[in-house]
């Protein structure tokens, strides 16, 4: 009976090319058996050049990898993690978290590397996701607890208003009714994203941006400039158009209000920028393609005191703000399996919406 040849490394490990993390399969002597496409891109070196070479030479401290491989070969551990610096052609060294694990075949080890920046981002996304779930339950419960007595307070004030005779007392009852209505509106806004059904259709992200642009410029017609930096190749995708308009509008409206000083100086600017991101990980999922929508402004930046809490309900950096705009925006984007990230320094704030593409 004739047996076929063993599968070539490139064929055996081709699934690793679908991952955004950097992967190398090495032999027990440290030589590279396979390098995935993400590692090629990161190092600026072709797979052909890497295969057969000593992988330790790609690090600033080669001996650390050698020691780790020796430990794996001696069965001192099943998986090892450590931090290192990866050398790159014509680039600064890349700080990475290295995970070394034994492969299925004896004498082979898998070296997985994720940029520490990416690891930090993933940890932050996980916290935001857990936070959003907790907030959802808290908001629902709190809103219902507030709503029931509010109706009673308003009804009692109306009955009292019919009984009192003096003008001053009528004004007091009107204040109670007005404040009860204001709180009712706030409660309705808190519950809104959880009540409305998800209306799915074909969405063109540039039509969403144009709609938001026209609304914002109608409110700030003279002292705000909105730039477009669009990638026309971005395909339509399935989603709730109105939710995405509202999410983008909330972010852009916040930006426009934060630009008060710039508007007074005549150089306030917001930029809508769209791009396609390839092989990205967010919300603990890997996506081949994703939409990147950036809303960038040249304002003062998000205050340091609330940077880590801007997506929490009732947290606002503006006097008189409800603190619901970004919370609702994050909820709407999460309903599209996406996420919103914020990168802010004085003079430049970038809110990035990531949504999977087909």
Short mmCIF file of C-alpha atoms in Angstrom, two decimals:
data_model
loop_
_atom_site.label_atom_id
_atom_site.label_comp_id
_atom_site.label_asym_id
_atom_site.label_seq_id
_atom_site.Cartn_x
_atom_site.Cartn_y
_atom_site.Cartn_z
CA UNK A 1 0.00 0.00 0.00
CA UNK A 2 1.38 3.40 -0.96
CA UNK A 3 1.19 6.19 1.52
CA UNK A 4 1.17 9.87 0.52
CA UNK A 5 3.86 12.27 1.66
CA UNK A 6 3.30 14.17 4.92
CA UNK A 7 1.58 17.48 4.37
CA UNK A 8 3.94 20.42 3.83
CA UNK A 9 4.14 22.87 6.77
CA UNK A 10 2.45 25.63 4.75
CA UNK A 11 -0.54 23.37 4.14
CA UNK A 12 -0.66 21.99 7.68
CA UNK A 13 -0.61 25.41 9.27
CA UNK A 14 -2.47 27.48 6.68
CA UNK A 15 -5.32 28.15 9.15
CA UNK A 16 -2.88 30.33 11.10
CA UNK A 17 -2.91 32.78 8.18
CA UNK A 18 -6.48 33.69 9.15
CA UNK A 19 -5.38 34.96 12.57
CA UNK A 20 -4.52 38.56 13.37
CA UNK A 21 -2.02 37.47 16.06
CA UNK A 22 1.57 36.70 15.06
CA UNK A 23 2.26 32.96 14.87
CA UNK A 24 5.46 30.98 14.32
CA UNK A 25 5.83 27.22 14.51
CA UNK A 26 9.38 26.30 15.52
CA UNK A 27 11.33 23.10 15.93
CA UNK A 28 12.97 22.15 19.19
CA UNK A 29 16.27 23.59 17.92
CA UNK A 30 14.61 27.02 17.52
CA UNK A 31 14.45 27.01 13.72
CA UNK A 32 11.30 28.28 12.03
CA UNK A 33 9.05 25.68 10.44
CA UNK A 34 6.21 28.09 9.56
CA UNK A 35 5.40 31.81 9.91
CA UNK A 36 1.90 33.17 9.34
CA UNK A 37 1.00 36.17 7.19
CA UNK A 38 0.51 38.49 10.18
CA UNK A 39 4.07 37.73 11.37
CA UNK A 40 5.45 38.39 7.88
CA UNK A 41 3.74 41.80 7.87
CA UNK A 42 4.89 42.68 11.37
CA UNK A 43 8.55 41.75 10.78
CA UNK A 44 8.69 43.08 7.22
CA UNK A 45 10.27 39.76 6.21
CA UNK A 46 8.96 37.09 3.87
CA UNK A 47 7.95 33.64 5.05
CA UNK A 48 10.53 32.09 2.77
CA UNK A 49 13.30 34.07 4.47
CA UNK A 50 12.05 33.19 7.95
CA UNK A 51 11.63 29.45 7.40
CA UNK A 52 14.73 27.54 8.47
CA UNK A 53 16.23 30.54 10.32
CA UNK A 54 16.70 30.77 14.08
CA UNK A 55 13.57 32.47 15.42
CA UNK A 56 15.43 33.76 18.48
CA UNK A 57 17.26 36.20 16.19
CA UNK A 58 13.94 38.05 15.73
CA UNK A 59 14.00 39.10 19.40
CA UNK A 60 16.19 41.58 21.24
CA UNK A 61 17.07 38.83 23.75
CA UNK A 62 17.33 35.56 21.77
CA UNK A 63 18.42 33.54 24.82
CA UNK A 64 15.02 33.97 26.51
CA UNK A 65 13.30 32.06 23.70
CA UNK A 66 16.04 29.42 23.75
CA UNK A 67 15.52 28.89 27.50
CA UNK A 68 11.75 28.69 27.01
CA UNK A 69 12.12 26.08 24.25
CA UNK A 70 14.46 24.02 26.42
CA UNK A 71 11.91 24.14 29.24
CA UNK A 72 9.14 22.99 26.90
CA UNK A 73 11.30 20.17 25.56
CA UNK A 74 11.95 19.01 29.12
CA UNK A 75 8.18 19.11 29.82
CA UNK A 76 8.68 21.75 32.54
CA UNK A 77 5.42 23.38 31.42
CA UNK A 78 2.61 23.04 28.89
CA UNK A 79 2.29 26.78 28.18
CA UNK A 80 4.59 29.69 28.99
CA UNK A 81 3.95 33.43 28.73
CA UNK A 82 6.47 36.26 28.86
CA UNK A 83 7.04 39.73 27.43
CA UNK A 84 9.68 40.54 24.82
CA UNK A 85 10.68 42.94 22.06
CA UNK A 86 10.37 41.83 18.42
CA UNK A 87 12.88 43.19 15.92
CA UNK A 88 11.36 44.67 12.73
CA UNK A 89 12.87 45.78 9.43
CA UNK A 90 12.98 49.61 9.19
CA UNK A 91 10.76 49.97 12.28
CA UNK A 92 11.16 50.33 16.03
CA UNK A 93 11.07 47.15 18.05
CA UNK A 94 7.56 45.91 18.84
CA UNK A 95 6.70 45.04 22.48
CA UNK A 96 4.80 41.75 22.49
CA UNK A 97 3.41 39.17 24.84
CA UNK A 98 4.84 35.78 23.82
CA UNK A 99 2.94 32.56 24.47
CA UNK A 100 4.86 29.34 23.89
CA UNK A 101 2.94 26.06 23.73
CA UNK A 102 3.70 22.54 22.60
CA UNK A 103 2.19 21.55 19.26
CA UNK A 104 0.44 18.28 18.40
CA UNK A 105 3.57 16.75 16.92
CA UNK A 106 6.62 16.03 19.07
CA UNK A 107 9.51 18.42 18.50
CA UNK A 108 7.27 21.29 17.33
CA UNK A 109 6.23 24.34 19.34
CA UNK A 110 3.80 27.15 18.59
CA UNK A 111 4.97 30.67 19.40
CA UNK A 112 2.07 33.16 19.51
CA UNK A 113 2.77 36.88 19.87
CA UNK A 114 0.31 39.71 20.47
CA UNK A 115 1.31 43.34 20.56
CA UNK A 116 1.04 44.57 24.13
CA UNK A 117 -0.96 47.54 22.86
CA UNK A 118 -3.43 45.12 21.27
CA UNK A 119 -3.57 43.09 24.49
CA UNK A 120 -4.37 46.23 26.48
CA UNK A 121 -7.09 47.13 23.98
CA UNK A 122 -8.64 43.67 24.19
CA UNK A 123 -8.65 43.84 28.00
CA UNK A 124 -10.32 47.26 27.81
CA UNK A 125 -12.94 45.97 25.37
CA UNK A 126 -13.73 43.05 27.68
CA UNK A 127 -14.17 45.45 30.60
CA UNK A 128 -16.44 47.67 28.49
CA UNK A 129 -18.52 44.68 27.42
CA UNK A 130 -18.96 43.45 30.99
CA UNK A 131 -19.66 47.03 32.07
CA UNK A 132 -22.30 47.46 29.37
CA UNK A 133 -24.12 44.28 30.43
CA UNK A 134 -24.13 45.35 34.06
CA UNK A 135 -25.27 48.87 33.09
CA UNK A 136 -28.10 47.46 30.99
CA UNK A 137 -29.58 45.58 33.94
CA UNK A 138 -28.98 48.45 36.33
CA UNK A 139 -30.62 50.99 34.02
CA UNK A 140 -33.63 48.78 33.37
CA UNK A 141 -34.23 48.12 37.05
CA UNK A 142 -33.58 51.70 38.13
CA UNK A 143 -35.75 53.17 35.37
CA UNK A 144 -38.70 50.96 36.29
CA UNK A 145 -38.28 51.75 39.99
CA UNK A 146 -38.31 55.49 39.20
CA UNK A 147 -41.12 55.34 36.66
CA UNK A 148 -43.82 53.93 38.93
CA UNK A 149 -43.63 56.52 41.74
CA UNK A 150 -43.19 59.30 39.16
CA UNK A 151 -46.65 58.62 37.78
CA UNK A 152 -48.07 58.79 41.30
CA UNK A 153 -46.27 62.06 42.07
CA UNK A 154 -47.50 63.68 38.85
CA UNK A 155 -51.07 62.48 39.36
CA UNK A 156 -51.14 63.73 42.96
CA UNK A 157 -49.79 67.13 41.86
CA UNK A 158 -52.53 67.42 39.21
CA UNK A 159 -55.24 66.61 41.76
CA UNK A 160 -53.72 69.09 44.21
CA UNK A 161 -53.64 71.77 41.51
CA UNK A 162 -57.41 71.43 41.04
CA UNK A 163 -57.98 71.90 44.76
CA UNK A 164 -55.74 74.91 45.54
CA UNK A 165 -56.97 78.43 44.99
CA UNK A 166 -53.98 80.76 45.32
CA UNK A 167 -51.74 81.48 42.32
CA UNK A 168 -48.56 80.78 44.30
CA UNK A 169 -49.67 77.29 45.24
CA UNK A 170 -50.68 76.56 41.63
CA UNK A 171 -47.17 77.52 40.52
CA UNK A 172 -45.71 75.07 43.05
CA UNK A 173 -47.84 72.22 41.70
CA UNK A 174 -46.81 73.15 38.14
CA UNK A 175 -43.16 72.91 39.17
CA UNK A 176 -43.81 69.38 40.52
CA UNK A 177 -45.57 68.36 37.28
CA UNK A 178 -42.83 69.90 35.11
CA UNK A 179 -40.03 68.17 37.03
CA UNK A 180 -41.91 64.84 37.01
CA UNK A 181 -42.25 65.16 33.19
CA UNK A 182 -38.54 65.98 32.87
CA UNK A 183 -37.59 62.88 34.86
CA UNK A 184 -40.05 60.80 32.82
CA UNK A 185 -38.31 61.95 29.62
CA UNK A 186 -34.94 60.97 31.11
CA UNK A 187 -36.26 57.53 32.07
CA UNK A 188 -37.71 57.04 28.59
CA UNK A 189 -34.32 57.88 27.08
CA UNK A 190 -32.64 55.35 29.36
CA UNK A 191 -35.08 52.63 28.31
CA UNK A 192 -35.30 53.59 24.62
CA UNK A 193 -32.49 51.39 23.19
CA UNK A 194 -33.90 48.31 24.96
CA UNK A 195 -37.48 48.89 23.80
CA UNK A 196 -37.22 49.57 20.10
CA UNK A 197 -36.95 46.57 17.78
CA UNK A 198 -33.79 46.16 15.71
CA UNK A 199 -34.85 47.17 12.15
CA UNK A 200 -32.35 45.53 9.80
CA UNK A 201 -31.72 46.66 6.24
CA UNK A 202 -28.87 47.55 3.87
CA UNK A 203 -26.73 50.36 5.30
CA UNK A 204 -24.38 52.65 3.40
CA UNK A 205 -22.12 54.19 6.05
CA UNK A 206 -21.45 57.27 3.91
CA UNK A 207 -25.17 58.02 3.69
CA UNK A 208 -25.23 57.78 7.50
CA UNK A 209 -22.35 60.27 7.72
CA UNK A 210 -23.99 62.68 5.26
CA UNK A 211 -27.23 62.63 7.25
CA UNK A 212 -25.38 63.38 10.48
CA UNK A 213 -23.31 66.06 8.77
CA UNK A 214 -26.41 67.90 7.54
CA UNK A 215 -28.04 67.77 11.02
CA UNK A 216 -24.92 69.11 12.77
CA UNK A 217 -24.32 71.87 10.22
CA UNK A 218 -27.94 72.95 10.55
CA UNK A 219 -27.28 73.53 14.28
CA UNK A 220 -23.80 75.04 13.81
CA UNK A 221 -24.03 76.64 10.35
CA UNK A 222 -21.29 79.28 10.44
CA UNK A 223 -18.52 78.35 12.82
CA UNK A 224 -17.89 74.63 12.21
CA UNK A 225 -16.21 72.85 9.32
CA UNK A 226 -16.87 69.12 8.73
CA UNK A 227 -14.37 67.28 6.51
CA UNK A 228 -15.03 64.01 4.68
CA UNK A 229 -12.29 61.41 4.23
CA UNK A 230 -14.19 58.46 2.80
CA UNK A 231 -13.08 55.12 1.39
CA UNK A 232 -15.55 54.56 -1.49
CA UNK A 233 -14.76 50.82 -1.63
CA UNK A 234 -16.55 50.09 1.66
CA UNK A 235 -19.51 47.79 0.88
CA UNK A 236 -23.02 48.08 2.25
CA UNK A 237 -23.78 45.88 5.23
CA UNK A 238 -26.86 44.72 7.11
CA UNK A 239 -27.79 46.88 10.07
CA UNK A 240 -30.23 49.31 11.64
CA UNK A 241 -29.68 52.58 9.77
CA UNK A 242 -31.54 54.77 12.26
CA UNK A 243 -29.59 53.37 15.21
CA UNK A 244 -26.28 54.00 13.46
CA UNK A 245 -27.36 57.54 12.54
CA UNK A 246 -28.24 58.17 16.19
CA UNK A 247 -24.97 56.70 17.46
CA UNK A 248 -22.88 58.78 15.03
CA UNK A 249 -24.98 61.86 15.73
CA UNK A 250 -24.49 61.54 19.51
CA UNK A 251 -20.71 61.34 19.12
CA UNK A 252 -20.58 64.18 16.59
CA UNK A 253 -22.88 66.42 18.61
CA UNK A 254 -20.66 65.94 21.67
CA UNK A 255 -17.64 66.87 19.54
CA UNK A 256 -19.36 70.00 18.18
CA UNK A 257 -20.25 71.15 21.70
CA UNK A 258 -16.72 70.49 22.94
CA UNK A 259 -15.41 72.77 20.16
CA UNK A 260 -16.98 75.92 21.66
CA UNK A 261 -13.65 77.74 21.99
CA UNK A 262 -12.48 76.61 18.55
CA UNK A 263 -15.77 77.74 17.05
CA UNK A 264 -15.31 81.16 18.62
CA UNK A 265 -11.77 81.28 17.13
CA UNK A 266 -13.08 80.18 13.72
CA UNK A 267 -11.01 77.01 13.31
CA UNK A 268 -13.33 74.28 14.67
CA UNK A 269 -13.13 71.09 12.62
CA UNK A 270 -14.66 67.62 12.68
CA UNK A 271 -13.55 64.89 10.28
CA UNK A 272 -15.52 61.82 9.22
CA UNK A 273 -13.01 59.17 8.12
CA UNK A 274 -13.96 55.69 6.88
CA UNK A 275 -11.62 52.78 6.26
CA UNK A 276 -11.70 48.98 5.95
CA UNK A 277 -9.79 47.17 8.72
CA UNK A 278 -8.51 43.70 7.90
CA UNK A 279 -8.00 40.75 10.24
CA UNK A 280 -9.05 42.51 13.43
CA UNK A 281 -10.11 41.25 16.85
CA UNK A 282 -12.70 42.99 18.99
CA UNK A 283 -15.40 41.81 21.39
CA UNK A 284 -13.37 38.57 21.68
CA UNK A 285 -14.08 37.74 18.02
CA UNK A 286 -11.84 37.66 14.95
CA UNK A 287 -13.17 39.37 11.80
CA UNK A 288 -11.72 39.19 8.33
CA UNK A 289 -13.08 42.66 7.48
CA UNK A 290 -14.50 45.45 9.60
CA UNK A 291 -15.71 48.99 9.04
CA UNK A 292 -13.73 51.73 10.75
CA UNK A 293 -15.61 55.01 11.14
CA UNK A 294 -13.61 57.77 12.83
CA UNK A 295 -15.17 60.96 14.19
CA UNK A 296 -12.18 63.23 14.83
CA UNK A 297 -12.26 66.73 16.29
CA UNK A 298 -9.60 69.31 17.13
CA UNK A 299 -11.09 70.23 20.50
CA UNK A 300 -9.60 70.23 24.00
CA UNK A 301 -9.87 66.46 24.48
CA UNK A 302 -11.74 64.34 26.99
CA UNK A 303 -11.00 65.38 30.60
CA UNK A 304 -8.59 62.93 32.28
CA UNK A 305 -10.96 62.55 35.23
CA UNK A 306 -13.62 60.82 33.09
CA UNK A 307 -11.57 59.21 30.29
CA UNK A 308 -12.14 55.69 31.61
CA UNK A 309 -15.84 56.31 32.34
CA UNK A 310 -17.16 58.21 29.32
CA UNK A 311 -19.41 55.33 28.20
CA UNK A 312 -21.03 54.96 31.62
CA UNK A 313 -24.54 56.39 31.98
CA UNK A 314 -24.91 59.85 33.54
CA UNK A 315 -21.17 60.64 33.17
CA UNK A 316 -20.69 63.93 31.32
CA UNK A 317 -17.78 66.30 30.83
CA UNK A 318 -20.12 69.18 30.01
CA UNK A 319 -22.15 71.23 32.43
CA UNK A 320 -25.82 70.50 31.87
CA UNK A 321 -25.12 67.31 29.89
CA UNK A 322 -27.24 64.22 30.60
CA UNK A 323 -24.35 61.78 30.19
CA UNK A 324 -26.51 59.50 28.03
CA UNK A 325 -25.27 60.27 24.51
CA UNK A 326 -22.19 58.02 24.49
CA UNK A 327 -23.93 55.33 26.54
CA UNK A 328 -26.69 55.08 23.92
CA UNK A 329 -24.15 55.24 21.07
CA UNK A 330 -22.17 52.34 22.55
CA UNK A 331 -25.41 50.34 23.05
CA UNK A 332 -26.49 50.85 19.43
CA UNK A 333 -23.05 49.90 18.07
CA UNK A 334 -22.86 46.82 20.32
CA UNK A 335 -26.21 45.71 18.89
CA UNK A 336 -24.32 45.56 15.55
CA UNK A 337 -21.62 43.36 17.21
CA UNK A 338 -19.31 46.37 17.14
CA UNK A 339 -17.47 48.57 19.59
CA UNK A 340 -16.57 52.24 20.05
CA UNK A 341 -13.03 53.20 21.07
CA UNK A 342 -11.77 56.63 22.10
CA UNK A 343 -8.27 58.05 21.74
CA UNK A 344 -8.05 61.59 23.10
CA UNK A 345 -5.29 64.14 23.70
CA UNK A 346 -5.59 67.95 23.81
CA UNK A 347 -6.13 69.11 20.23
CA UNK A 348 -7.29 65.76 18.86
CA UNK A 349 -10.06 63.39 19.93
CA UNK A 350 -10.78 60.32 17.81
CA UNK A 351 -13.88 58.20 18.40
CA UNK A 352 -13.55 55.03 16.32
CA UNK A 353 -16.56 52.84 15.56
CA UNK A 354 -15.73 49.26 14.53
CA UNK A 355 -18.45 47.11 12.93
CA UNK A 356 -17.95 43.72 11.20
CA UNK A 357 -18.36 43.69 7.41
CA UNK A 358 -19.62 40.77 5.32
#
